């Protein structure tokens, strides 16, 4: 038998492979801003045609395969790393985060059992503790890194059910539990209700006020009606930075109501939780320190590569009760250090926290605070420039999400307005000048722009404003 297997290439060959990959990645970063933000069409048939020839019957030259993959990815996809990507909460990752992904993949620690990866587990615990302190959560707060906000919010529901219903762990959902969140919240809550056995009807979507924030008055009325109908409220979710309009729900008031009613209070701060790193912006999150649990995604405004969600809760015991499991094939637990698989949804898990740790350790907290504050200032500049061009802003948030309408388009009614704004946004995207999207805020169609890339500058603000003005006038086909 040969001493080495066919997958065991030499270190020198591995070094050449990684060097080739680094060269491609760096060239992509250098060139992405000079090209279109998105392709004019998806290219599905072209991509499938290319893949049809990949039957893996034999191996191929590594550099050639890498080049082909990078060519396809660069040609057919929206470039979230482009400085004129004004889309969803998908940022340009920092180079430190990219390096963290490489190191995590190469060392490949298994974070299920503490004893197998004590350094990796402690790095993640340190990061979670740091974020908890910035949010104002108490000592003893526990949590985990997750694939993203949906998993973190799923964890919140499970912990809330465990706290509220003693029989839930063994017998599952009984009775008619319901949770409250706003109509502007991220509707992963519907999927979570489906997965946990609550059923989608258990998600009570509360109307919002004129600023698109959860309306406490409407919440009181809805809860009273639900109690009269025999339903059992157990969870109140506030959103800090809604996806569509960047709204910040009234956290202090909602925390008070949750405490009065005996509800688990969860804050979905997947995007805006990042501003806890800025002393100047942190007051916008006032009330988050009262939460029973919080979600923050580092792969949103903290510019980490996908995916790096985080779940935090002050109820460490309930977290353990929710996910504890024991089996003979797992190593014995280390005293004073719970195994991550017993306190999280996942069992085997990637070392997601390293890319967040490296970025903060190298850049430092002041650099992150400055970046967040710069993004907010650029958002204010974008709002002013759009107003100067005759656009009307329809969302109310201090954060860099700007939703605008053209008054002349709204005169034709909701359906005509939706079609007009979608067409304008589509022309901008098809031109490659920028990536923007459309949303409905309280039923009102609008064009949405969000500052997501740390590479975005004032010149990119001018470029997207110009592209919107030209598309509005029909100058971009």
Coordinates of C-alpha atoms in Angstrom, one line a residue:
X1 CA 0.0 0.0 0.0
X2 CA 1.3 3.5 -0.8
X3 CA 2.4 5.6 2.1
X4 CA 0.1 8.5 1.2
X5 CA -3.4 8.6 -0.2
X6 CA -4.5 10.3 -3.4
X7 CA -5.9 13.3 -1.5
X8 CA -2.7 13.9 0.4
X9 CA -0.8 16.4 -1.7
X10 CA 2.5 17.8 -0.6
X11 CA 2.9 21.0 1.4
X12 CA 4.6 22.7 -1.6
X13 CA 1.7 21.8 -3.9
X14 CA -0.7 23.0 -1.3
X15 CA 1.2 26.3 -1.0
X16 CA 1.0 26.8 -4.8
X17 CA -2.7 26.1 -4.7
X18 CA -3.3 28.7 -2.0
X19 CA -1.0 31.2 -3.6
X20 CA -3.1 30.9 -6.8
X21 CA -6.3 31.3 -4.9
X22 CA -4.9 34.4 -3.1
X23 CA -3.9 35.9 -6.4
X24 CA -7.3 35.4 -7.8
X25 CA -9.0 36.8 -4.7
X26 CA -6.8 39.9 -4.6
X27 CA -7.3 40.6 -8.3
X28 CA -11.1 40.2 -7.9
X29 CA -11.0 42.8 -5.0
X30 CA -8.9 45.1 -7.2
X31 CA -11.2 44.9 -10.2
X32 CA -14.7 44.5 -8.8
X33 CA -15.3 48.2 -8.4
X34 CA -14.5 48.8 -12.1
X35 CA -17.2 46.4 -13.3
X36 CA -21.0 46.1 -13.0
X37 CA -22.4 45.5 -9.6
X38 CA -24.7 42.8 -11.1
X39 CA -25.0 40.9 -14.4
X40 CA -27.8 42.1 -16.7
X41 CA -29.5 38.7 -16.4
X42 CA -28.9 35.5 -14.3
X43 CA -27.2 33.5 -16.9
X44 CA -28.8 30.2 -15.7
X45 CA -28.5 28.3 -19.0
X46 CA -24.9 29.4 -19.5
X47 CA -24.0 28.3 -15.9
X48 CA -25.8 24.9 -16.3
X49 CA -24.1 24.4 -19.7
X50 CA -20.7 25.0 -18.1
X51 CA -21.4 22.6 -15.2
X52 CA -22.8 19.9 -17.6
X53 CA -19.2 19.3 -18.7
X54 CA -18.0 18.7 -15.1
X55 CA -18.6 15.0 -14.6
X56 CA -15.5 14.5 -12.4
X57 CA -14.5 11.4 -14.4
X58 CA -10.9 12.5 -13.9
X59 CA -9.0 15.3 -12.1
X60 CA -8.0 18.6 -13.6
X61 CA -5.2 21.1 -13.2
X62 CA -5.8 23.0 -10.0
X63 CA -5.0 26.5 -11.2
X64 CA -7.3 26.1 -14.2
X65 CA -10.2 24.9 -12.1
X66 CA -9.7 27.8 -9.7
X67 CA -9.6 30.3 -12.6
X68 CA -12.8 28.9 -14.1
X69 CA -14.7 29.1 -10.8
X70 CA -13.6 32.6 -10.2
X71 CA -14.5 33.6 -13.7
X72 CA -18.0 32.2 -13.3
X73 CA -18.5 33.7 -9.9
X74 CA -17.3 37.1 -11.1
X75 CA -19.5 37.0 -14.2
X76 CA -22.7 35.6 -12.8
X77 CA -23.6 37.1 -9.4
X78 CA -24.4 40.2 -7.6
X79 CA -21.2 41.6 -6.2
X80 CA -21.9 42.4 -2.5
X81 CA -18.3 43.5 -2.2
X82 CA -18.8 46.3 -4.7
X83 CA -18.8 49.8 -3.2
X84 CA -22.0 50.6 -5.0
X85 CA -23.9 47.6 -3.7
X86 CA -26.7 49.4 -1.8
X87 CA -28.7 46.3 -1.1
X88 CA -29.5 44.0 1.7
X89 CA -27.4 43.5 4.8
X90 CA -24.5 41.8 2.9
X91 CA -21.2 43.7 3.5
X92 CA -17.8 43.7 2.0
X93 CA -15.9 41.4 4.3
X94 CA -12.7 42.7 5.9
X95 CA -9.4 41.1 4.8
X96 CA -8.9 40.0 8.4
X97 CA -12.1 38.1 8.3
X98 CA -11.1 36.5 5.0
X99 CA -7.8 35.4 6.7
X100 CA -9.8 34.1 9.6
X101 CA -11.8 31.9 7.3
X102 CA -8.6 30.5 5.8
X103 CA -7.1 29.7 9.2
X104 CA -10.3 28.2 10.5
X105 CA -10.6 26.0 7.4
X106 CA -7.0 24.8 7.6
X107 CA -6.8 24.1 11.3
X108 CA -10.4 22.8 11.1
X109 CA -11.2 22.5 14.9
X110 CA -14.3 20.6 15.9
X111 CA -16.3 22.8 18.3
X112 CA -18.8 20.3 19.4
X113 CA -16.7 19.1 22.4
X114 CA -14.7 21.6 24.5
X115 CA -11.9 19.1 25.1
X116 CA -11.3 18.9 21.3
X117 CA -10.9 22.6 20.7
X118 CA -10.4 24.5 24.0
X119 CA -8.6 27.4 22.4
X120 CA -11.3 27.9 19.7
X121 CA -14.1 27.6 22.2
X122 CA -12.5 30.1 24.5
X123 CA -11.9 32.6 21.6
X124 CA -15.6 32.4 20.8
X125 CA -16.7 32.7 24.4
X126 CA -14.4 35.8 24.7
X127 CA -16.0 37.4 21.7
X128 CA -19.6 36.6 22.9
X129 CA -18.7 38.1 26.3
X130 CA -17.2 41.2 24.8
X131 CA -20.4 41.8 22.7
X132 CA -22.6 41.1 25.7
X133 CA -20.8 43.8 27.7
X134 CA -21.1 46.3 24.9
X135 CA -24.8 45.6 24.8
X136 CA -25.1 46.1 28.5
X137 CA -26.1 42.5 29.3
X138 CA -25.2 41.2 32.7
X139 CA -22.3 39.0 33.8
X140 CA -23.1 35.3 33.2
X141 CA -24.6 35.9 29.8
X142 CA -24.1 32.9 27.6
X143 CA -24.6 32.1 24.0
X144 CA -23.2 30.7 20.8
X145 CA -22.1 31.5 17.3
X146 CA -24.7 30.5 14.7
X147 CA -25.0 30.2 10.9
X148 CA -27.0 33.4 10.9
X149 CA -29.9 35.4 12.4
X150 CA -32.5 32.8 11.6
X151 CA -30.7 30.2 13.7
X152 CA -30.1 32.7 16.5
X153 CA -33.8 33.6 16.5
X154 CA -34.8 29.9 16.4
X155 CA -32.6 29.5 19.5
X156 CA -34.5 32.4 21.2
X157 CA -37.9 30.7 20.6
X158 CA -36.7 27.4 22.0
X159 CA -35.2 29.0 25.1
X160 CA -38.4 31.1 25.6
X161 CA -40.5 28.0 25.3
X162 CA -38.3 26.1 27.7
X163 CA -38.5 28.9 30.2
X164 CA -42.3 29.3 29.9
X165 CA -43.5 25.7 29.6
X166 CA -41.9 23.1 31.9
X167 CA -43.3 20.3 29.9
X168 CA -42.0 21.6 26.6
X169 CA -38.7 19.7 26.7
X170 CA -40.2 16.3 27.0
X171 CA -43.7 16.6 25.6
X172 CA -43.3 19.3 23.0
X173 CA -45.7 22.2 22.3
X174 CA -49.0 21.9 24.1
X175 CA -51.9 24.4 24.4
X176 CA -51.8 27.4 22.1
X177 CA -48.6 29.4 22.6
X178 CA -48.2 32.6 20.6
X179 CA -45.4 35.1 20.1
X180 CA -45.5 38.8 19.1
X181 CA -43.4 40.6 16.6
X182 CA -44.0 43.5 14.2
X183 CA -45.3 43.4 10.7
X184 CA -41.9 44.9 9.7
X185 CA -39.9 42.2 11.4
X186 CA -37.9 39.6 9.5
X187 CA -40.4 36.9 8.7
X188 CA -38.0 34.0 9.4
X189 CA -40.3 33.9 12.5
X190 CA -42.9 32.1 10.3
X191 CA -40.4 29.4 9.4
X192 CA -39.3 29.2 13.0
X193 CA -42.9 28.7 14.2
X194 CA -43.3 26.0 11.6
X195 CA -40.0 24.2 12.6
X196 CA -40.8 24.3 16.4
X197 CA -44.3 23.0 16.0
X198 CA -46.0 26.2 17.1
X199 CA -47.5 26.6 13.7
X200 CA -47.4 29.8 11.6
X201 CA -50.6 31.1 13.1
X202 CA -48.7 31.4 16.4
X203 CA -46.7 34.4 15.0
X204 CA -48.8 37.4 15.9
X205 CA -47.8 40.3 13.6
X206 CA -48.3 43.5 15.4
X207 CA -49.1 46.7 13.4
X208 CA -46.5 49.5 13.3
X209 CA -46.7 53.2 13.9
X210 CA -45.9 56.0 11.4
X211 CA -42.2 55.3 11.8
X212 CA -42.7 51.6 11.1
X213 CA -41.9 50.6 14.7
X214 CA -43.9 48.1 16.6
X215 CA -46.9 49.9 18.1
X216 CA -47.3 49.2 21.8
X217 CA -50.9 50.3 21.8
X218 CA -51.8 47.8 19.1
X219 CA -49.8 45.1 21.0
X220 CA -51.9 45.7 24.1
X221 CA -55.1 45.3 22.1
X222 CA -53.8 42.2 20.3
X223 CA -52.7 40.5 23.5
X224 CA -56.0 41.2 25.3
X225 CA -57.9 39.7 22.4
X226 CA -55.5 36.6 22.4
X227 CA -55.9 36.1 26.1
X228 CA -59.7 36.2 25.7
X229 CA -59.5 33.6 23.0
X230 CA -57.5 31.2 25.2
X231 CA -54.1 31.8 23.6
X232 CA -50.9 31.7 25.7
X233 CA -48.4 34.5 24.9
X234 CA -44.9 33.6 25.8
X235 CA -42.5 35.7 23.7
X236 CA -42.2 39.3 22.7
X237 CA -39.8 40.1 19.9
X238 CA -38.5 43.6 19.2
X239 CA -36.5 44.4 16.1
X240 CA -33.5 46.8 16.2
X241 CA -33.0 47.7 12.6
X242 CA -35.8 46.3 10.4
X243 CA -34.7 44.9 7.0
X244 CA -37.0 47.0 4.9
X245 CA -36.7 50.4 6.6
X246 CA -34.1 50.2 9.4
X247 CA -36.7 51.0 12.1
X248 CA -35.8 50.6 15.7
X249 CA -38.7 49.3 17.8
X250 CA -39.3 51.1 21.2
X251 CA -37.1 48.8 23.3
X252 CA -37.6 50.3 26.8
X253 CA -41.4 50.4 26.5
X254 CA -41.5 46.9 25.1
X255 CA -39.2 45.6 27.8
X256 CA -41.5 47.0 30.4
X257 CA -44.5 45.4 28.9
X258 CA -42.7 42.0 28.6
X259 CA -41.7 42.1 32.3
X260 CA -45.3 43.1 33.3
X261 CA -46.8 40.3 31.3
X262 CA -44.2 37.6 32.1
X263 CA -43.0 37.3 28.5
X264 CA -39.5 36.4 27.3
X265 CA -38.2 39.6 25.7
X266 CA -36.0 39.0 22.7
X267 CA -34.3 41.7 20.6
X268 CA -33.5 40.8 17.0
X269 CA -30.6 43.2 16.5
X270 CA -29.1 41.1 13.7
X271 CA -28.1 44.3 11.8
X272 CA -28.2 47.3 14.1
X273 CA -26.7 45.5 17.1
X274 CA -23.3 46.4 15.6
X275 CA -23.7 50.0 16.7
X276 CA -23.1 48.8 20.3
X277 CA -19.4 49.1 19.3
X278 CA -19.7 52.9 19.0
X279 CA -20.1 55.0 22.2
X280 CA -21.8 57.7 20.1
X281 CA -24.3 55.4 18.4
X282 CA -24.9 53.0 21.3
X283 CA -27.7 55.1 22.9
X284 CA -29.9 54.2 19.9
X285 CA -30.1 50.7 21.4
X286 CA -31.3 51.9 24.8
X287 CA -33.3 49.1 26.3
X288 CA -31.4 46.3 24.7
X289 CA -29.7 45.7 28.0
X290 CA -33.1 44.7 29.4
X291 CA -33.5 41.8 26.9
X292 CA -33.7 38.2 27.9
X293 CA -31.9 37.4 24.7
X294 CA -30.4 39.1 21.7
X295 CA -29.4 38.3 18.1
X296 CA -26.5 40.0 16.4
X297 CA -25.1 39.0 13.0
X298 CA -21.4 39.8 12.6
X299 CA -21.8 39.1 8.8
X300 CA -24.0 42.1 8.5
X301 CA -22.7 45.5 9.8
X302 CA -19.5 44.1 11.4
X303 CA -18.2 43.1 7.9
X304 CA -17.5 39.5 8.7
X305 CA -17.7 36.9 5.9
X306 CA -20.8 34.8 5.8
X307 CA -22.0 33.4 8.1
X308 CA -21.4 34.6 11.6
X309 CA -24.6 35.0 13.7
X310 CA -24.5 35.3 17.4
X311 CA -27.1 34.5 20.1
X312 CA -26.8 35.8 23.6
X313 CA -29.0 35.2 26.7
X314 CA -28.9 36.1 30.3
X315 CA -30.6 32.7 31.1
X316 CA -27.7 30.3 30.9
X317 CA -29.6 27.6 32.7
X318 CA -32.5 27.7 30.3
X319 CA -30.0 27.6 27.4
X320 CA -28.5 24.4 28.8
X321 CA -31.9 22.9 29.4
X322 CA -32.9 23.6 25.9
X323 CA -30.0 21.8 24.2
X324 CA -28.5 19.4 26.7
X325 CA -27.8 15.9 25.4
X326 CA -25.5 13.1 26.5
X327 CA -24.1 10.1 24.6
X328 CA -21.3 7.6 25.2
X329 CA -19.4 8.5 21.9
X330 CA -18.8 12.1 23.0
X331 CA -15.8 12.9 25.1
X332 CA -16.3 13.5 28.8
X333 CA -17.3 17.0 29.7
X334 CA -14.5 19.3 30.9
X335 CA -15.3 20.7 34.4
X336 CA -16.3 24.3 34.3
X337 CA -16.5 24.4 30.5
X338 CA -19.7 23.1 28.9
X339 CA -19.5 21.5 25.5
X340 CA -20.8 23.8 22.8
X341 CA -23.1 21.0 21.4
X342 CA -25.0 21.0 24.7
X343 CA -25.8 24.8 24.5
X344 CA -26.6 25.3 20.8
X345 CA -28.7 24.1 17.9
X346 CA -25.7 22.7 16.1
X347 CA -23.6 19.7 17.0
X348 CA -20.6 19.7 14.8
X349 CA -19.8 23.3 14.0
X350 CA -17.3 25.4 12.1
X351 CA -15.0 27.9 14.0
X352 CA -17.1 30.9 12.9
X353 CA -15.9 33.2 15.7
X354 CA -12.3 33.4 14.5
X355 CA -13.0 35.8 11.6
X356 CA -14.8 38.1 14.0
X357 CA -12.0 37.9 16.6
X358 CA -9.2 38.5 14.1
X359 CA -10.9 41.6 12.7
X360 CA -11.5 43.2 16.1
X361 CA -8.1 42.1 17.5
X362 CA -6.2 43.6 14.5
X363 CA -8.3 46.7 13.7
X364 CA -9.4 47.5 17.2
X365 CA -12.6 48.8 18.7
X366 CA -11.9 52.5 17.8
X367 CA -11.6 51.6 14.1
X368 CA -14.9 49.7 14.1
X369 CA -16.6 52.6 15.9
X370 CA -15.3 55.1 13.3
X371 CA -16.5 52.9 10.5
X372 CA -20.0 52.6 11.8
X373 CA -20.2 56.3 12.4
X374 CA -18.8 56.9 8.9
X375 CA -21.5 54.7 7.4
X376 CA -24.2 56.7 9.3
X377 CA -22.8 59.9 8.0
X378 CA -22.7 58.6 4.4
X379 CA -26.3 57.6 4.9
X380 CA -27.2 61.1 5.8
X381 CA -25.4 62.4 2.8
X382 CA -27.3 59.9 0.6
X383 CA -30.6 61.0 2.1
X384 CA -29.8 64.7 1.4
X385 CA -28.7 64.1 -2.1
X386 CA -31.8 62.1 -2.9
X387 CA -34.0 64.9 -1.4
X388 CA -32.1 67.4 -3.5
X389 CA -33.1 65.4 -6.6
X390 CA -36.7 65.4 -5.7
X391 CA -37.1 62.1 -4.1
X392 CA -39.3 61.8 -1.0
X393 CA -38.0 59.8 1.9
X394 CA -40.7 57.5 3.5
X395 CA -38.8 55.8 6.3
X396 CA -37.7 57.3 9.6
X397 CA -34.4 56.0 11.0
X398 CA -31.1 57.4 12.1
X399 CA -29.4 54.4 10.5
X400 CA -28.2 54.2 6.9
X401 CA -31.2 52.7 5.3
X402 CA -32.9 55.2 3.0
X403 CA -36.3 54.4 1.3
X404 CA -37.6 56.9 -1.2
X405 CA -40.5 57.4 -3.6
X406 CA -41.1 59.7 -6.6
X407 CA -44.2 61.7 -5.8
X408 CA -45.3 61.7 -9.4
X409 CA -45.3 57.9 -9.5
X410 CA -47.6 57.7 -6.5
X411 CA -50.2 59.8 -8.1
X412 CA -51.4 56.8 -10.2
X413 CA -52.3 54.6 -7.2
X414 CA -50.5 51.7 -5.4
X415 CA -50.3 49.3 -8.2
X416 CA -48.9 51.8 -10.7
X417 CA -46.5 53.1 -8.1
X418 CA -45.2 49.6 -7.4
X419 CA -44.7 48.9 -11.1
X420 CA -43.0 52.3 -11.7
X421 CA -40.6 52.0 -8.8
X422 CA -39.7 48.4 -9.6
X423 CA -39.0 49.4 -13.2
X424 CA -36.7 52.3 -12.2
X425 CA -34.8 50.1 -9.7
X426 CA -34.6 47.4 -12.3
X427 CA -33.1 49.8 -14.9
X428 CA -30.4 50.9 -12.4
X429 CA -29.5 47.3 -11.6
X430 CA -29.5 46.2 -15.2
X431 CA -27.2 49.1 -16.1
X432 CA -24.6 47.7 -13.6
X433 CA -24.2 51.1 -12.1
X434 CA -25.4 50.1 -8.6
X435 CA -27.5 47.5 -6.9
X436 CA -30.7 48.7 -5.2
X437 CA -34.0 47.1 -4.4
X438 CA -37.7 47.9 -3.8
X439 CA -39.7 47.3 -0.7
X440 CA -43.2 47.9 0.7
X441 CA -43.4 49.9 3.9
X442 CA -46.8 49.6 5.4
X443 CA -48.1 48.8 2.0
X444 CA -46.3 51.7 0.3
X445 CA -43.9 50.8 -2.5
X446 CA -40.5 52.5 -2.3
X447 CA -36.9 52.2 -3.6
X448 CA -34.5 51.0 -0.8
X449 CA -30.8 51.9 -0.5
X450 CA -28.6 50.7 2.3
X451 CA -25.0 51.5 3.1
X452 CA -23.4 48.0 3.5
X453 CA -19.8 48.2 2.2
X454 CA -16.9 49.7 4.1
X455 CA -15.4 50.5 0.7
X456 CA -18.3 52.9 -0.1
X457 CA -17.4 56.6 -0.4
X458 CA -18.9 59.9 -1.3
X459 CA -18.2 59.3 -5.0
X460 CA -20.3 56.1 -4.8
X461 CA -23.2 58.1 -3.3
X462 CA -23.0 60.5 -6.2
X463 CA -22.9 57.6 -8.7
X464 CA -26.0 55.9 -7.4
X465 CA -27.9 59.2 -7.1
X466 CA -27.0 60.0 -10.7
X467 CA -28.1 56.5 -11.9
X468 CA -31.4 56.9 -10.1
X469 CA -32.0 60.3 -11.7
X470 CA -31.2 59.0 -15.1
X471 CA -33.4 55.9 -14.7
X472 CA -36.2 58.2 -13.4
X473 CA -36.0 60.2 -16.6
X474 CA -35.9 57.1 -18.8
X475 CA -32.3 57.8 -19.8
X476 CA -31.2 54.3 -18.7
X477 CA -33.0 51.7 -20.8

